[in-house]
Structure formats: C-alpha cells, structure tokens
CSV table of C-alpha atoms and ligand atoms in Angstrom, one decimal:
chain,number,residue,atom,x,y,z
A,49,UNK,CA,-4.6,-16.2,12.4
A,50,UNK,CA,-7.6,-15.7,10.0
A,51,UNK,CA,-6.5,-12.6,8.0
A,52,UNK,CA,-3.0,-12.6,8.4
A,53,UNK,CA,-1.0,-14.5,5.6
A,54,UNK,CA,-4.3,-15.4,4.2
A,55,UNK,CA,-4.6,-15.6,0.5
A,56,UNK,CA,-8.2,-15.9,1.3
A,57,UNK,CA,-8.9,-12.5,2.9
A,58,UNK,CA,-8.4,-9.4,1.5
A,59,UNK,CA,-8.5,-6.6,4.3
A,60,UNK,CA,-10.3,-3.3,3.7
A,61,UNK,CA,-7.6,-0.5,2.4
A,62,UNK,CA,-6.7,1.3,-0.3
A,63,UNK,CA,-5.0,-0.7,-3.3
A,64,UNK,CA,-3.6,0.7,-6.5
A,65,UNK,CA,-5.7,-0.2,-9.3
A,66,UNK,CA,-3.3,2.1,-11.8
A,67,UNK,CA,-1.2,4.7,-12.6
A,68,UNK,CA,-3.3,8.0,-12.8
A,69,UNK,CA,-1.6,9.2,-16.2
A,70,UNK,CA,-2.6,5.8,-17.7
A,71,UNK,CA,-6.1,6.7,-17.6
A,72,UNK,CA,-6.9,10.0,-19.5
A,73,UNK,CA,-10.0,11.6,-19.5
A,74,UNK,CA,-12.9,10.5,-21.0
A,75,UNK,CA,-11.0,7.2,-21.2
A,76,UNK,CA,-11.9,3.9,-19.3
A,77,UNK,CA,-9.9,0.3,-18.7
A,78,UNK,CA,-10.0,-2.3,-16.5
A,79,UNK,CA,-8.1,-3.8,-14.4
A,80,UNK,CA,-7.3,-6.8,-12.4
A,81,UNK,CA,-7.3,-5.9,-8.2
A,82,UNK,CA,-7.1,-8.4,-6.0
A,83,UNK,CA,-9.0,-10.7,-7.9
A,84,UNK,CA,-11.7,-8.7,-8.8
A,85,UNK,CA,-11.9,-7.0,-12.2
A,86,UNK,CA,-13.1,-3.7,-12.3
A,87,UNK,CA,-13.7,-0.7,-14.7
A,88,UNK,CA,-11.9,2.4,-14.0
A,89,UNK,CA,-12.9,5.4,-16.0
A,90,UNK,CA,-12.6,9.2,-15.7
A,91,UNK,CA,-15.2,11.0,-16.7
A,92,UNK,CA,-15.1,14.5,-18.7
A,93,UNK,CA,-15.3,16.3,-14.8
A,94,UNK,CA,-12.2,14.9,-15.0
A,95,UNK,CA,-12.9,12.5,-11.5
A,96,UNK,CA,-12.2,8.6,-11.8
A,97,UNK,CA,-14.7,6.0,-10.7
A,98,UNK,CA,-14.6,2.3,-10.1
A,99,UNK,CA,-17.1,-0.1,-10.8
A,100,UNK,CA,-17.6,-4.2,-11.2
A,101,UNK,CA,-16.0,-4.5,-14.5
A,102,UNK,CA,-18.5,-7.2,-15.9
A,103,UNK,CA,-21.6,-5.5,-17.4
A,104,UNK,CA,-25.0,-7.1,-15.6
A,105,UNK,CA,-26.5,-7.4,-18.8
A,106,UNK,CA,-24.8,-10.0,-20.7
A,107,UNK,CA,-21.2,-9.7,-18.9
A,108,UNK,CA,-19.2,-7.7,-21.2
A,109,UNK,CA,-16.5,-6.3,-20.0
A,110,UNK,CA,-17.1,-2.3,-19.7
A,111,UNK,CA,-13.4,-1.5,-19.7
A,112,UNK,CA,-14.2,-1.8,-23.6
A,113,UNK,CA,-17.1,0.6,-23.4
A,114,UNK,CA,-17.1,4.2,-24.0
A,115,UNK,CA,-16.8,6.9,-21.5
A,116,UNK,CA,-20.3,9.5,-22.3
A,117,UNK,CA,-20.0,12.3,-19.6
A,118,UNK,CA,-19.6,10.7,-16.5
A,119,UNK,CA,-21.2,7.7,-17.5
A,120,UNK,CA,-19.7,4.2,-18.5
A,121,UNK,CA,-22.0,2.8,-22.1
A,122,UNK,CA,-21.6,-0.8,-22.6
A,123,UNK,CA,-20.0,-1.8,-25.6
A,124,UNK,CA,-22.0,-4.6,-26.3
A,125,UNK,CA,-26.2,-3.2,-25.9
A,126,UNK,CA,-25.1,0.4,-24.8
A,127,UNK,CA,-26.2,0.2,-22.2
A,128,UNK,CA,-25.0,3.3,-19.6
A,129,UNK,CA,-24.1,3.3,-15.7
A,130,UNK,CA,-23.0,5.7,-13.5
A,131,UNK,CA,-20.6,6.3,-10.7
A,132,UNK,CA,-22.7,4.4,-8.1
A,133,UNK,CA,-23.4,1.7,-10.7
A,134,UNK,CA,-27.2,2.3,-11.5
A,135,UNK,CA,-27.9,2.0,-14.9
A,136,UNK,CA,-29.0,5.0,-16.8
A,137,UNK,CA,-30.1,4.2,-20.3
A,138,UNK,CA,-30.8,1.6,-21.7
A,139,UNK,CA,-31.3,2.7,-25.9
A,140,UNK,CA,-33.1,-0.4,-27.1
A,141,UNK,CA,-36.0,1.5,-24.9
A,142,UNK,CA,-37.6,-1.4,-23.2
A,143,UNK,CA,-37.3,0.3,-19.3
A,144,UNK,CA,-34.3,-0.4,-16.8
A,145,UNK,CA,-34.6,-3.7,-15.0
A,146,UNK,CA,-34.0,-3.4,-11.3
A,147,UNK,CA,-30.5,-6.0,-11.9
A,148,UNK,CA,-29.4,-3.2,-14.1
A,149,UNK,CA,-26.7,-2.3,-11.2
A,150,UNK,CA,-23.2,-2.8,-11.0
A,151,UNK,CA,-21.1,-2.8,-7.6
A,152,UNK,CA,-19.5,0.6,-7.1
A,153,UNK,CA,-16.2,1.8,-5.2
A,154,UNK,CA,-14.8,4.5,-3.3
A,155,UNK,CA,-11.7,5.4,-5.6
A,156,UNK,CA,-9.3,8.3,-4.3
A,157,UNK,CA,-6.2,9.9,-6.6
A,158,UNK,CA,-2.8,10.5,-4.2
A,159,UNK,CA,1.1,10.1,-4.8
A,160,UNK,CA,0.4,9.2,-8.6
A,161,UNK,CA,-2.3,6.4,-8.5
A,162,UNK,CA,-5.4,6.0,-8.7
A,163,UNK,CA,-6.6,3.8,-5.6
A,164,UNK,CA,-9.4,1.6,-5.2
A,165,UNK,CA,-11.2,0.8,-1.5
A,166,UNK,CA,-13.2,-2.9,-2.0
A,167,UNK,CA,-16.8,-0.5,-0.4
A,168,UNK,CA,-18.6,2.4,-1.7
A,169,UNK,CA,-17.7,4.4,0.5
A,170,UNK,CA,-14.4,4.7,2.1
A,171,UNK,CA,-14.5,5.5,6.4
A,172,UNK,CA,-10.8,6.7,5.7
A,173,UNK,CA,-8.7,8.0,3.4
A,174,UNK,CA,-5.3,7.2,2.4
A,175,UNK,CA,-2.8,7.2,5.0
A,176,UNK,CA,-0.3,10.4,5.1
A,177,UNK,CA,3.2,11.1,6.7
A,178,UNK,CA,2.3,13.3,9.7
A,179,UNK,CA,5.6,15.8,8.3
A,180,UNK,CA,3.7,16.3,5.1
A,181,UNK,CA,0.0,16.5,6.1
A,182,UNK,CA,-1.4,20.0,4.5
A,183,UNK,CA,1.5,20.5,2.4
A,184,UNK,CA,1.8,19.6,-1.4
A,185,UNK,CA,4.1,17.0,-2.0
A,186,UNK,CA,6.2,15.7,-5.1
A,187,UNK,CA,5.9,12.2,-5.9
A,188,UNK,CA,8.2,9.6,-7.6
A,189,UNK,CA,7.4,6.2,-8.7
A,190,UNK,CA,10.0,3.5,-8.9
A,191,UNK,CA,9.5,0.3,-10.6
A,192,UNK,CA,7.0,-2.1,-9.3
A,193,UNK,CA,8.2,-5.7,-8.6
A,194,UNK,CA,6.9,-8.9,-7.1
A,195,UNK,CA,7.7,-11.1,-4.6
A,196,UNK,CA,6.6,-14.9,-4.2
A,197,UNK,CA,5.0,-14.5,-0.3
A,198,UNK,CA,2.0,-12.9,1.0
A,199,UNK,CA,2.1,-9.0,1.7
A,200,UNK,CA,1.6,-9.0,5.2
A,201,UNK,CA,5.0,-10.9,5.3
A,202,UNK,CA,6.7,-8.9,2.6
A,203,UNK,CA,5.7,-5.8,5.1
A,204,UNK,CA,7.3,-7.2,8.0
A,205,UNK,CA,10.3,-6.6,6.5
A,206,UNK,CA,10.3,-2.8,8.0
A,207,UNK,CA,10.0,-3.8,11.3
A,208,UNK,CA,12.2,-6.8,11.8
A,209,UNK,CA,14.8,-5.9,14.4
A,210,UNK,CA,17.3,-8.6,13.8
A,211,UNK,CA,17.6,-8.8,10.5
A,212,UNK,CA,18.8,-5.2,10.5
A,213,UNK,CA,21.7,-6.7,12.2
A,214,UNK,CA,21.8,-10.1,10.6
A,215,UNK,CA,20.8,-9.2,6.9
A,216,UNK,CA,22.1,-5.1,6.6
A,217,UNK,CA,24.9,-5.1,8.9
A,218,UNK,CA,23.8,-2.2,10.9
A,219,UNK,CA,23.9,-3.1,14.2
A,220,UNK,CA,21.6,0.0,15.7
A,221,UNK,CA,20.4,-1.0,19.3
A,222,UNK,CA,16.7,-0.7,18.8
A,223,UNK,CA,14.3,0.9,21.2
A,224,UNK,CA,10.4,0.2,20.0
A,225,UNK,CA,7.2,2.6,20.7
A,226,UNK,CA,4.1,1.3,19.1
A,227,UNK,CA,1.4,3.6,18.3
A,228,UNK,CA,-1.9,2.3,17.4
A,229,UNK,CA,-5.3,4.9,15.9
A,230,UNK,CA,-8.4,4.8,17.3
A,231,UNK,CA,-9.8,2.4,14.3
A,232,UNK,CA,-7.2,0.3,14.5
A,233,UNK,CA,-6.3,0.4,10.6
A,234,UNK,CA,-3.0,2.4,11.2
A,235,UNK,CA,-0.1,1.8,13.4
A,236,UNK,CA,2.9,3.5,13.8
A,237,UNK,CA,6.3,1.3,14.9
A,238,UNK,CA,9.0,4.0,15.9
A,239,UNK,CA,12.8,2.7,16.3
A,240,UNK,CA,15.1,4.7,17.9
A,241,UNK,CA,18.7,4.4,18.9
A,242,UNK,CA,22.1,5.0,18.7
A,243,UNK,CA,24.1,4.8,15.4
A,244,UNK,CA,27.1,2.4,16.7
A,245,UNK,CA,30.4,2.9,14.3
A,246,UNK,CA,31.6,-0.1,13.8
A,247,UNK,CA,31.3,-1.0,9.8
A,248,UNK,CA,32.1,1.5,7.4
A,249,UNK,CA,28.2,2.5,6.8
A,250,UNK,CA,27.5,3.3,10.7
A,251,UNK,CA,30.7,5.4,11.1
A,252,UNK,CA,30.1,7.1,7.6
A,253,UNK,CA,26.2,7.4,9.1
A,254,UNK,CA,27.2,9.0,12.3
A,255,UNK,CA,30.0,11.5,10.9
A,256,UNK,CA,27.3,13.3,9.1
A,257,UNK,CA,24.0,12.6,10.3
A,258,UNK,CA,24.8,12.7,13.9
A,259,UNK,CA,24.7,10.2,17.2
A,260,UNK,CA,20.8,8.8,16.7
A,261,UNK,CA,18.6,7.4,14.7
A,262,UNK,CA,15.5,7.1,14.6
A,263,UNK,CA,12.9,5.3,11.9
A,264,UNK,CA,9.5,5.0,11.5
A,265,UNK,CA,6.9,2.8,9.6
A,266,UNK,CA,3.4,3.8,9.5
A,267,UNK,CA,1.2,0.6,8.4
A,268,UNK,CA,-2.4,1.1,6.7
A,269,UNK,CA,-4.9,-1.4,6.4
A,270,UNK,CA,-2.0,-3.8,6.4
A,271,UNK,CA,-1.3,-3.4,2.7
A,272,UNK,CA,0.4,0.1,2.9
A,273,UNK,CA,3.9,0.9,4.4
A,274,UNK,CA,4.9,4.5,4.6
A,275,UNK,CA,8.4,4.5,6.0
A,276,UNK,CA,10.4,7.8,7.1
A,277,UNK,CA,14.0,7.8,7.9
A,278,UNK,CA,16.6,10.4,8.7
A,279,UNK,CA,13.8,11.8,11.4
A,280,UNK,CA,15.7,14.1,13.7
A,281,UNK,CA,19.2,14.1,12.2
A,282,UNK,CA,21.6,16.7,11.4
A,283,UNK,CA,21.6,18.2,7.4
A,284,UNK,CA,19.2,16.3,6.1
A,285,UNK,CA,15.4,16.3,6.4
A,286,UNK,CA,13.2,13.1,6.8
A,287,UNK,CA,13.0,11.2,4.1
A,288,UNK,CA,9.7,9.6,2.9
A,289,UNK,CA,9.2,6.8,1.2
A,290,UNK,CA,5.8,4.6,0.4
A,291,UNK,CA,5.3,1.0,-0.1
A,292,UNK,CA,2.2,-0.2,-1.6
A,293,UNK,CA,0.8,-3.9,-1.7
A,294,UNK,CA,-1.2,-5.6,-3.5
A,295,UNK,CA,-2.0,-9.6,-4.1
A,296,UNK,CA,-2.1,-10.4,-7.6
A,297,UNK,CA,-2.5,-14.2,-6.8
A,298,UNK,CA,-2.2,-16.6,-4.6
A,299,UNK,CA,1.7,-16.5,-3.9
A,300,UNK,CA,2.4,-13.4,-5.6
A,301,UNK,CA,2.4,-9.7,-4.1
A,302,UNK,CA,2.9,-6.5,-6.2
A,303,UNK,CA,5.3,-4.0,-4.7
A,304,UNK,CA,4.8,-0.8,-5.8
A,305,UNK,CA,7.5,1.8,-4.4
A,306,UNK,CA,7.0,5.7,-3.9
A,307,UNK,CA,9.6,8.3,-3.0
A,308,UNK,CA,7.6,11.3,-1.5
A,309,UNK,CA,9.0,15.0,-0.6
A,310,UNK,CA,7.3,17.9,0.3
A,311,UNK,CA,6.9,20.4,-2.9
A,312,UNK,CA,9.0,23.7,-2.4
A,313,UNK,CA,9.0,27.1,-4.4
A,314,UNK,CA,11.3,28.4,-7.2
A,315,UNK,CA,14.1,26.4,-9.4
A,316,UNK,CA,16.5,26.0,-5.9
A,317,UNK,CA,13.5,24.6,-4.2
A,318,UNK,CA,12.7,21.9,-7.1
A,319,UNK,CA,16.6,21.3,-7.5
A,320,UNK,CA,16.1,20.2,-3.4
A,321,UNK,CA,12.8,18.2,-4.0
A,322,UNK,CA,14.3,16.1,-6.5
A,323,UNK,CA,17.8,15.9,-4.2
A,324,UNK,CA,16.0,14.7,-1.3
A,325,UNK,CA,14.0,12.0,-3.8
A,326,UNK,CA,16.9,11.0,-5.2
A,327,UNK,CA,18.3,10.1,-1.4
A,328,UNK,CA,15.4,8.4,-1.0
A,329,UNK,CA,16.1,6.3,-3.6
A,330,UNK,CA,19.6,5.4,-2.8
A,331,UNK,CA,18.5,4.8,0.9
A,332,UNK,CA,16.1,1.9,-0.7
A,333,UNK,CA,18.8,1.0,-3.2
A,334,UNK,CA,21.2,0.2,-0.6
A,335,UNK,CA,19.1,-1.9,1.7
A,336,UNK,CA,16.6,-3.5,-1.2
A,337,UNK,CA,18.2,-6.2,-3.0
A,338,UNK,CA,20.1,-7.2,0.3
A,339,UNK,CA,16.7,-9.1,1.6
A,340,UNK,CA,14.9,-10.4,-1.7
A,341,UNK,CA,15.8,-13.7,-1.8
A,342,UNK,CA,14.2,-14.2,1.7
A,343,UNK,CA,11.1,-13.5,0.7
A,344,UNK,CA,10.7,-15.6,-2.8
A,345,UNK,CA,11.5,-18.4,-0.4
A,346,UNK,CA,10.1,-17.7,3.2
A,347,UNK,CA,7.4,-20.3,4.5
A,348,UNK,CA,6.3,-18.1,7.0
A,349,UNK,CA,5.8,-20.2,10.4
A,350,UNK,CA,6.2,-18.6,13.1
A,351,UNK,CA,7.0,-21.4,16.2
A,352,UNK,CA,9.6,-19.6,18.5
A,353,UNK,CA,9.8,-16.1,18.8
A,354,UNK,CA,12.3,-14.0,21.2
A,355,UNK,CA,11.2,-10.8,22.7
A,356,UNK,CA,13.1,-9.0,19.8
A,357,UNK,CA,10.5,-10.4,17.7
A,358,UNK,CA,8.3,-8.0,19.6
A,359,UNK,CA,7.5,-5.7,16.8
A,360,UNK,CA,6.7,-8.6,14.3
A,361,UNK,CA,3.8,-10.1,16.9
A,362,UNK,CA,2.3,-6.6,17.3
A,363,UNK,CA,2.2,-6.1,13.5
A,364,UNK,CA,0.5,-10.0,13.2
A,365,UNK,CA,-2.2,-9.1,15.8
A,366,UNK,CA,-2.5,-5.5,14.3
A,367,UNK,CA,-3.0,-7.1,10.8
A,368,UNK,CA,-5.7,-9.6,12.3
A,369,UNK,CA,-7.6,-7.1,13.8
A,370,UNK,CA,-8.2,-5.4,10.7
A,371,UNK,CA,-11.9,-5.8,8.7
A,372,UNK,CA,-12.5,-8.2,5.5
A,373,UNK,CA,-13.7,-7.0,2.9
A,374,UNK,CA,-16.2,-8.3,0.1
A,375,UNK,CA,-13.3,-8.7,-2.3
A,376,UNK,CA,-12.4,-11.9,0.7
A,377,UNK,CA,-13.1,-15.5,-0.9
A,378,UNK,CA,-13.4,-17.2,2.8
A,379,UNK,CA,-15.2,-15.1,5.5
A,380,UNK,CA,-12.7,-14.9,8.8
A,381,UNK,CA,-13.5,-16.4,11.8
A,382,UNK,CA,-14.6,-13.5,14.2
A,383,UNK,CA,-12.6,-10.6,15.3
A,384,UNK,CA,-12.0,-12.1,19.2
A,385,UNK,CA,-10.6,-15.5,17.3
A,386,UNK,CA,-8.2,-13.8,15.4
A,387,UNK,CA,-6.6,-11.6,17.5
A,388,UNK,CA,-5.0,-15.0,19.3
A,389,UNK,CA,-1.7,-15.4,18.1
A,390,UNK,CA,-0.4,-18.8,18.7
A,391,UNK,CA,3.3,-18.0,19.4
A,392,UNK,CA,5.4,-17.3,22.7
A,393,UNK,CA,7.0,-13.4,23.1
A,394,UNK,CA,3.9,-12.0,22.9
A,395,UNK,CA,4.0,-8.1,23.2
B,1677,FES,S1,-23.7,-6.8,-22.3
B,1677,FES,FE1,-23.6,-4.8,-21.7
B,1677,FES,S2,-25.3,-3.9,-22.6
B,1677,FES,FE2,-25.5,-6.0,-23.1
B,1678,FE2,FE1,15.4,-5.4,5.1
C-alpha cells in the first residue's frame, strides 16, 4: 500500500490553499499546502494564480511581493513573474537568466476556496454532485478542524458500514453499488436500505422521510468527499455536503467542511437555500462529534477484515490506484504494486 496512509505521497487532486475572500484583488499571500509553500495572488483580471512561493533569485518569499497587473514583483530585487512562472522583468536591466522560472499550478475557484492542483495543468476539474451539475449553487463553510490520522483514513469514515451501527446507532441494513470513472480519480459508494425503527432516531427518520434510505459518497482524488443524503425521500431534497482534506503534516489532516444547495430565485427561494443548509448542518452535527475520538487515536492496521468491510477495501485499492504527484517526498512503487492489498475480504 504505497499511497494509501502514506505521509509520503501526496496524490494528484485539488486541495484548498484558502478561502477565496481572504485574497482580494490585486492582493497576494502565501501559503503552506501539503508541504509546499506557494504564492497565491489574484491579479487585477481578477483571476488567482499559484506559483512556488520561494523567488529563484535569492529565495524570498513572493507572498511579500506586490501584485503589478497579473504579475507577481519580488519584494526583494523586483523582480516580476507571471502566471506560468517565467520571469518578466528584471529592473536592475542585466537580461533574464534562463533559472528565472518559478513552478506554476493549475488553481480553480469553487464552493468558496480557492484550490490548488500540485501540476500546471489540471486533466480534471473539481468534482461536482451530479443533482447540482449546471445549476448555481449556494455555499456554506463550517469551521475547519484537524484530526491526528492520515486523510485517507479520516475519509473512510463515510463508508464504514459497521460503525453506523456500532458508533451512530442506526442500524440501516446496507446494500453497496460501487461506481468507479473512467480515470479512476472518482468513485461513487452508494448505500441503500431500509430505515429499521427501532431507536428513537430511525422511527423519528422513517415517520417523515419515508421507508428507505439511501446515501452517497463521491471520493475525488482521494482527498475530497462529497456526501449526499436524504436522496429519494419524501419532503425533503438531497442534501449536499463537502469534505475537503488536506495534510498539514505528518500526523495531522485539515478538515475543511462545506454545506452546498442549489441557488433558487426570489426571498422564499433564499429563505429554502439557507433551510436546506441549515439541515445539512444539523445532519453533520448530529453524527460528527460521535466518531472523533477514533480518529485522534486510530493506528490504522488493517489484519482481518469481514466482507462488511467490503466498501473500506475498495476505497484502499481505489486510493492506491490514484497518481503521485510532485508535491510526493518518496516516489510510490509502481501502479501494478500498489493495487495489492494485503488483507482477506477482498471486494
Ligand atoms: S530575491 Fe526575489 S528578486 Fe531577488
Ligand atoms: Fe461516522
């Protein structure tokens, strides 16, 4: 298992470098991404772009440096770069050395953030919920918090069939379909069954929402969960909600939590956008803090799994699958090696 629960590796995807409204225009900063620091700036087109953060020159940091146009200028010499990194002008007017380059990103704005891919260019973007694709959408952040594991564990969590039982106490009788693109850097883990109504939360669930359930968690590039419940109930439409991941060192993952909702007209349409992110909210609320301790304490091993654990050795071989990235300290062994799983229960 070369890129799963490996601090080592960091798998091409999208990551959140930073809030879009904490970068204004015209403004830069950097920021610390998976290790890396980088310069994020937005330039008076109003457009951010991501670059190395260390200036080739004499290493200064540009998030200090001044934002000209769409250009980055070095604090230090003044010197200027832009978006693909290529320096532009160099004012002490001795000519541009061919080093004079910084390493550029593919940087995309959705649900809030601004979003950083470890390559120039991006072969896909962000992931979407399949309800909301072409629609404009309302976003709402929630606080960001850490846990003491590796992401790829921390995302398991959405697909762990027993500890719904075992941790929630919602003891839904689980039925799996497993979806998988063509690239491999998404798959889709449906769960469907029937609501039982046995503890107060099941029979209070099936009184209004109806017999079945059925839940859905879309992974991306194995740092991205976008998780819709309440698909095909009575009253209430799905509800969306993202997870974003990010390592911020070894042992520590950022959690970075998005209610989404599709936008709708007038004041009785924004009175049901908020609603619905509101349910969202409580949804998470209710099931969060119920699995936390777990994971600030989980040394994750996995020696003898059941065929319940079906979904958990999919996501694991899924995860490995995926492509390193430059941003990786330790290249993976190859893609065939990976893939083997040393466990029993395989899928
Ligand atoms: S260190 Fe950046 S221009 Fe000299
Ligand atoms: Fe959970």
């Amino acid at each position: 298992m070369t890129i799963f629960n490996n601090w080592d590796v960091v798998a091409q995807g999208w990551y959140i470098a930073c809030a879009s409204r904490s970068l204004p225009r015209e403004q830069a900063r950097s920021v610390e991404l998976c290790g890396q620091r980088l310069v994020v700036f937005r330039g008076v087109d109003g457009r951010v772009r991501a670059l190395d953060a260390y200036c080739p020159h004499m290493g200064t940091d540009l998030g200090i440096g001044r934002v000209e146009g769409n250009q980055i200028r070095c604090f230090f010499h003044h010197w200027a770069f832009d978006e693909t990194g290529q320096c532009q002008n160099i004012p002490c007017g001795e000519g541009i050395p061919p080093q004079a380059q910084v390493r550029a990103y593919a940087v995309t704005e959705q649900y809030g953030f601004i979003w950083v891919y470890p390559d120039q260019v991006a072969p896909e973007g962000l992931a979407e919920f399949d309800e909301l694709r072409g629609h404009p959408i309302v976003c709402q952040a929630d606080r960001a918090f850490e846990r003491n594991c590796h992401h790829h564990i921390c995302m398991m969590n959405g697909i762990d069939a027993q500890h719904l039982q075992t941790v929630h106490r919602l003891h839904v009788q689980m039925n799996l379909s497993l979806q998988q693109n063509q690239t491999g850097t998404i798959v889709d883990f449906t769960l469907h069954g029937q609501f039982p109504a046995t503890t107060w939360r099941e029979k209070m669930g099936r009184q209004v929402l109806g017999p079945t359930y059925t839940y859905a968690m879309r992974y991306a590039h194995g740092c991205l969960g976008l998780l819709t419940v309440m698909k095909n109930v009575r009253l209430v439409p799905p509800l969306h909600m993202i997870y974003a991941y990010t390592p911020v060192a070894p042992g520590r993952t950022r959690i970075q939590p998005i209610y989404v909702t599709r936008q709708r007209q007038g004041l009785g349409g924004w009175l049901v956008s908020q609603l619905l992110l509101g349910l969202t909210r409580l949804a998470y609320y209710l099931l969060r803090d119920e699995d936390g301790l777990i994971y600030d304490h989980i040394q994750f091993s996995p020696q003898a799994l059941l065929p319940i654990d079906r979904p958990i050795v999919a996501y694991m071989q899924y995860v490995n699958r995926l492509e390193p990235s430059i941003w990786s300290r330790v290249p993976p062994r190859s893609a065939a090696d990976r893939t083997q799983i040393p466990v029993n229960g395989q899928p």
